Coordinates of N, CA, C and O in Angstrom, one line a residue:
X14 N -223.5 151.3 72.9 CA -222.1 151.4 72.7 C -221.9 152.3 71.5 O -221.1 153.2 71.5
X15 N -222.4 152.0 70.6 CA -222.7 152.9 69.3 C -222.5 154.2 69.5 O -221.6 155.0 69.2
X16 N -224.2 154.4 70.3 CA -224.0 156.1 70.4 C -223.1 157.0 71.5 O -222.9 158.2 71.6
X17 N -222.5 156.2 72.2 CA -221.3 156.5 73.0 C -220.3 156.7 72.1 O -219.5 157.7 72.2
X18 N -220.3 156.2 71.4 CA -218.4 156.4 70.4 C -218.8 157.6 69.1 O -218.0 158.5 68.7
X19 N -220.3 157.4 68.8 CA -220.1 158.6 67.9 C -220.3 160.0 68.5 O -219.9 161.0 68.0
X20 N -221.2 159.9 70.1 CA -221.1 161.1 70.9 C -219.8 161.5 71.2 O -219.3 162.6 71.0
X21 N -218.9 160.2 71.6 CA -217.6 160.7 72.5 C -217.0 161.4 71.0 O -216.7 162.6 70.7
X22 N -217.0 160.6 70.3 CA -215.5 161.5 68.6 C -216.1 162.7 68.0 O -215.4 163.4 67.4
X23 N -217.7 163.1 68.3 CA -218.2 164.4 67.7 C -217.6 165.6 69.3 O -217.2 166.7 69.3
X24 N -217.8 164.7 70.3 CA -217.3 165.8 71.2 C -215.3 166.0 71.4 O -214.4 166.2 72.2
X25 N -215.4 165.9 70.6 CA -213.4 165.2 70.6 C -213.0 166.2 69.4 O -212.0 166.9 69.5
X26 N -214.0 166.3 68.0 CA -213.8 166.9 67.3 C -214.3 168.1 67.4 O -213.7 169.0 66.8
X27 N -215.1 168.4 67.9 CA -215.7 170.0 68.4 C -214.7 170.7 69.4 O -214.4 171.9 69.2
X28 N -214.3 170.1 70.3 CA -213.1 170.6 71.2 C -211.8 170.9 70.3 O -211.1 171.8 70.8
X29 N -211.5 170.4 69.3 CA -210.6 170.5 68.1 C -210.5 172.0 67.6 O -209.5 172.7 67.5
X30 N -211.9 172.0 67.1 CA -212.0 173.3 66.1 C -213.2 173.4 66.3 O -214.0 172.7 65.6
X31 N -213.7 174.2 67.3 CA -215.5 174.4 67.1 C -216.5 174.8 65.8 O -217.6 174.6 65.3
X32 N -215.3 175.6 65.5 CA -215.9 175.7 64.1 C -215.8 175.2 63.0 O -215.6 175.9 62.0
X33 N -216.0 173.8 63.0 CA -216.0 172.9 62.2 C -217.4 172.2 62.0 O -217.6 171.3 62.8
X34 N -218.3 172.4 61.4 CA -219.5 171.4 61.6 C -219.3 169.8 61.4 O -218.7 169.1 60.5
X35 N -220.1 169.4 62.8 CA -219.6 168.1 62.8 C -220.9 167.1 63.4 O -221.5 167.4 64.4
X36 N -221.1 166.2 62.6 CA -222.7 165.3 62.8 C -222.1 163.9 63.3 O -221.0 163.6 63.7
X37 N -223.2 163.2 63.1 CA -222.6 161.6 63.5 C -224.1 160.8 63.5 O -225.0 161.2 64.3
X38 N -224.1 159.9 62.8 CA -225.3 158.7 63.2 C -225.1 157.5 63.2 O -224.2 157.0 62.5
X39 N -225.9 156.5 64.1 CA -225.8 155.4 64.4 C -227.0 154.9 63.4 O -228.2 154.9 63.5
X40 N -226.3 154.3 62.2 CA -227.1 153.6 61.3 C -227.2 151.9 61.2 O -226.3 151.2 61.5
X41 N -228.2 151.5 60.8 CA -228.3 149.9 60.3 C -227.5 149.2 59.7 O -227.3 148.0 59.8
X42 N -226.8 150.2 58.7 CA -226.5 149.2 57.5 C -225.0 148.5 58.0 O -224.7 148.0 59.1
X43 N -224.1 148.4 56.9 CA -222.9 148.1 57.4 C -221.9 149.4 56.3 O -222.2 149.9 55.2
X44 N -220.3 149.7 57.4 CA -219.7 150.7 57.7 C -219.9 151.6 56.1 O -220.4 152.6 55.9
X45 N -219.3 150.6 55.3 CA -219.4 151.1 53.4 C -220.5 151.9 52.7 O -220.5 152.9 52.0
X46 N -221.5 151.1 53.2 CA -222.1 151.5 52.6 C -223.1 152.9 52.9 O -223.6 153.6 52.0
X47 N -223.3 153.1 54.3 CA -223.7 154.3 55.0 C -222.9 155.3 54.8 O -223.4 156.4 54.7
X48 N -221.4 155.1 54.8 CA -220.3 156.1 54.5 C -220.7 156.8 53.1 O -220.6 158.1 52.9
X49 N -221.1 155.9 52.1 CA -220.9 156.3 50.9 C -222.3 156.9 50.8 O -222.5 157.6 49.8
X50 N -223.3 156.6 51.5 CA -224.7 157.0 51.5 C -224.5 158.7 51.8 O -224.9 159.6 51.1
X51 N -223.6 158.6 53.3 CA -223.4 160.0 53.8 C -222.7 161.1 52.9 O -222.6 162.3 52.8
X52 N -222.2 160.0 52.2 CA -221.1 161.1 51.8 C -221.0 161.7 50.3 O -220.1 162.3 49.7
X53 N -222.6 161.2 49.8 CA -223.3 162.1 48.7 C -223.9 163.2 49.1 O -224.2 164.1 48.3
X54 N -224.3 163.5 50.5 CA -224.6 164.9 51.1 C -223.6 165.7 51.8 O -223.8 166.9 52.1
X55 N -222.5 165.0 52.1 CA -221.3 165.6 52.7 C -220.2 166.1 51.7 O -220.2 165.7 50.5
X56 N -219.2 167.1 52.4 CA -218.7 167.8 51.6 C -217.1 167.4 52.0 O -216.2 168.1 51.6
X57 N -216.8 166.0 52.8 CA -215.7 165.0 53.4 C -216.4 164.1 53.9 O -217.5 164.4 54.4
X58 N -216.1 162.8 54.0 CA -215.9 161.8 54.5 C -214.7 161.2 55.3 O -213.7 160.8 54.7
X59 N -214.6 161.1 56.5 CA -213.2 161.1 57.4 C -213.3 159.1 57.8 O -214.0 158.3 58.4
X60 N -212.5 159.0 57.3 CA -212.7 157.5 58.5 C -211.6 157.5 58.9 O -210.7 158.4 58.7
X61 N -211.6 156.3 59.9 CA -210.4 156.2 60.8 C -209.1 155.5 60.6 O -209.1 155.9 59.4
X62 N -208.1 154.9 60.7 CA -207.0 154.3 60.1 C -206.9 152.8 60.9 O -207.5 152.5 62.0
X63 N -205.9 152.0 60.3 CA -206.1 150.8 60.6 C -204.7 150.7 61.8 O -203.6 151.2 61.4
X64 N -204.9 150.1 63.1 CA -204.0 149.5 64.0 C -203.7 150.6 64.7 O -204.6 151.4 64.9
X65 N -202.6 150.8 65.1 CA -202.2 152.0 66.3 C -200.5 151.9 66.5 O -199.9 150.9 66.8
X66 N -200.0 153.5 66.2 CA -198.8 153.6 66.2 C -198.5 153.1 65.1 O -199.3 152.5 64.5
X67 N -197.2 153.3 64.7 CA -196.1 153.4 63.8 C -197.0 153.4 62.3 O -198.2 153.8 62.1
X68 N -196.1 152.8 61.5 CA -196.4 153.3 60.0 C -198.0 152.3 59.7 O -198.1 151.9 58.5
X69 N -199.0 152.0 60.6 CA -200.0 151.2 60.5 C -200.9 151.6 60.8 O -202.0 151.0 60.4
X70 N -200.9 153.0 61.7 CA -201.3 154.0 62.2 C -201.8 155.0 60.8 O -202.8 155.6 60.7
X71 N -201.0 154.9 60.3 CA -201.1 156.1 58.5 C -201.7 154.9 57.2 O -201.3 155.3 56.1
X72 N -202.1 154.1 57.2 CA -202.8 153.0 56.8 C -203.9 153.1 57.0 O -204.4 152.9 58.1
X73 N -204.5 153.5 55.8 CA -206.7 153.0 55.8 C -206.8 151.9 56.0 O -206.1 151.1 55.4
X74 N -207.5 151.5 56.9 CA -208.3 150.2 56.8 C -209.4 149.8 55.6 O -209.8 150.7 54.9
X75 N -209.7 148.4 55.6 CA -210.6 147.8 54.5 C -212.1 148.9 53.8 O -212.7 149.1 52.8
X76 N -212.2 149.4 55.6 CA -213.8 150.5 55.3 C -212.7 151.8 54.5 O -212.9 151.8 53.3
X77 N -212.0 152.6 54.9 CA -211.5 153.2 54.7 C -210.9 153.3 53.0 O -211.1 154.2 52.2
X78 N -210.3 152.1 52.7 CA -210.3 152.1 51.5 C -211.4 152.2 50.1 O -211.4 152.9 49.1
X79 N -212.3 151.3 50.9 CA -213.4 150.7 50.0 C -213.9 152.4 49.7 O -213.9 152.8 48.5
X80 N -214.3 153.4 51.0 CA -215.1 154.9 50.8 C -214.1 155.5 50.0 O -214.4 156.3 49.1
X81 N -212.8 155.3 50.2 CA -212.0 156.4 49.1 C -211.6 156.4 47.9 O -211.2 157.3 47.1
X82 N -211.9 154.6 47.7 CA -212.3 154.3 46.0 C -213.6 154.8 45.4 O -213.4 154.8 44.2
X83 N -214.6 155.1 45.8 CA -216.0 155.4 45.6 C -216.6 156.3 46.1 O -217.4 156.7 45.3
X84 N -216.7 156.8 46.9 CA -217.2 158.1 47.9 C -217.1 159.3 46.6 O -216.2 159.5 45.8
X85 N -218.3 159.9 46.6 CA -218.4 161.3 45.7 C -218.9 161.9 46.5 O -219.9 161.4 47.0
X86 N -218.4 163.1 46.9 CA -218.6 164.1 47.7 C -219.3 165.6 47.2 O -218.9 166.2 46.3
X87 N -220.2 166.0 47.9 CA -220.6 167.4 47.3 C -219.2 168.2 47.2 O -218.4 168.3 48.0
X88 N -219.3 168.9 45.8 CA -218.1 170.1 45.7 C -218.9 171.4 45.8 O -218.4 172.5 45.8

């Protein structure tokens, strides 16, 4: 199920903007912490938002929050 959802959103995002480089791994750990692992070699970290539709839709969820308090990203 894993590598279904990160194949399906890397092929979702490439149809977007091909010229976008775009990866994806199915890792061990838990969401926070891999995010923030990735995202000392990445140049963005994207997560997803909490609930669907209306103003809950534009809301980080708990992982979401946690990476945008802490996440350092290559400049």
């Amino acid at each position: 199920m894993a590598e279904y959802t990160i194949a399906s959103g890397i092929a979702r995002a490439r149809l977007r903007d091909p010229e976008v480089k775009v990866s994806g791994d199915v890792r061990p750990d838990d969401a926070v912490s891999a995010l923030l692992r990735a995202g000392s070699e990445s140049y963005a970290v994207v997560t997803g938002s909490l609930g669907r539709g209306g103003t809950a839709g534009l809301l980080p969820g708990p992982v979401g929050l946690a990476v945008a308090a802490r996440a350092v990203c290559v400049r």
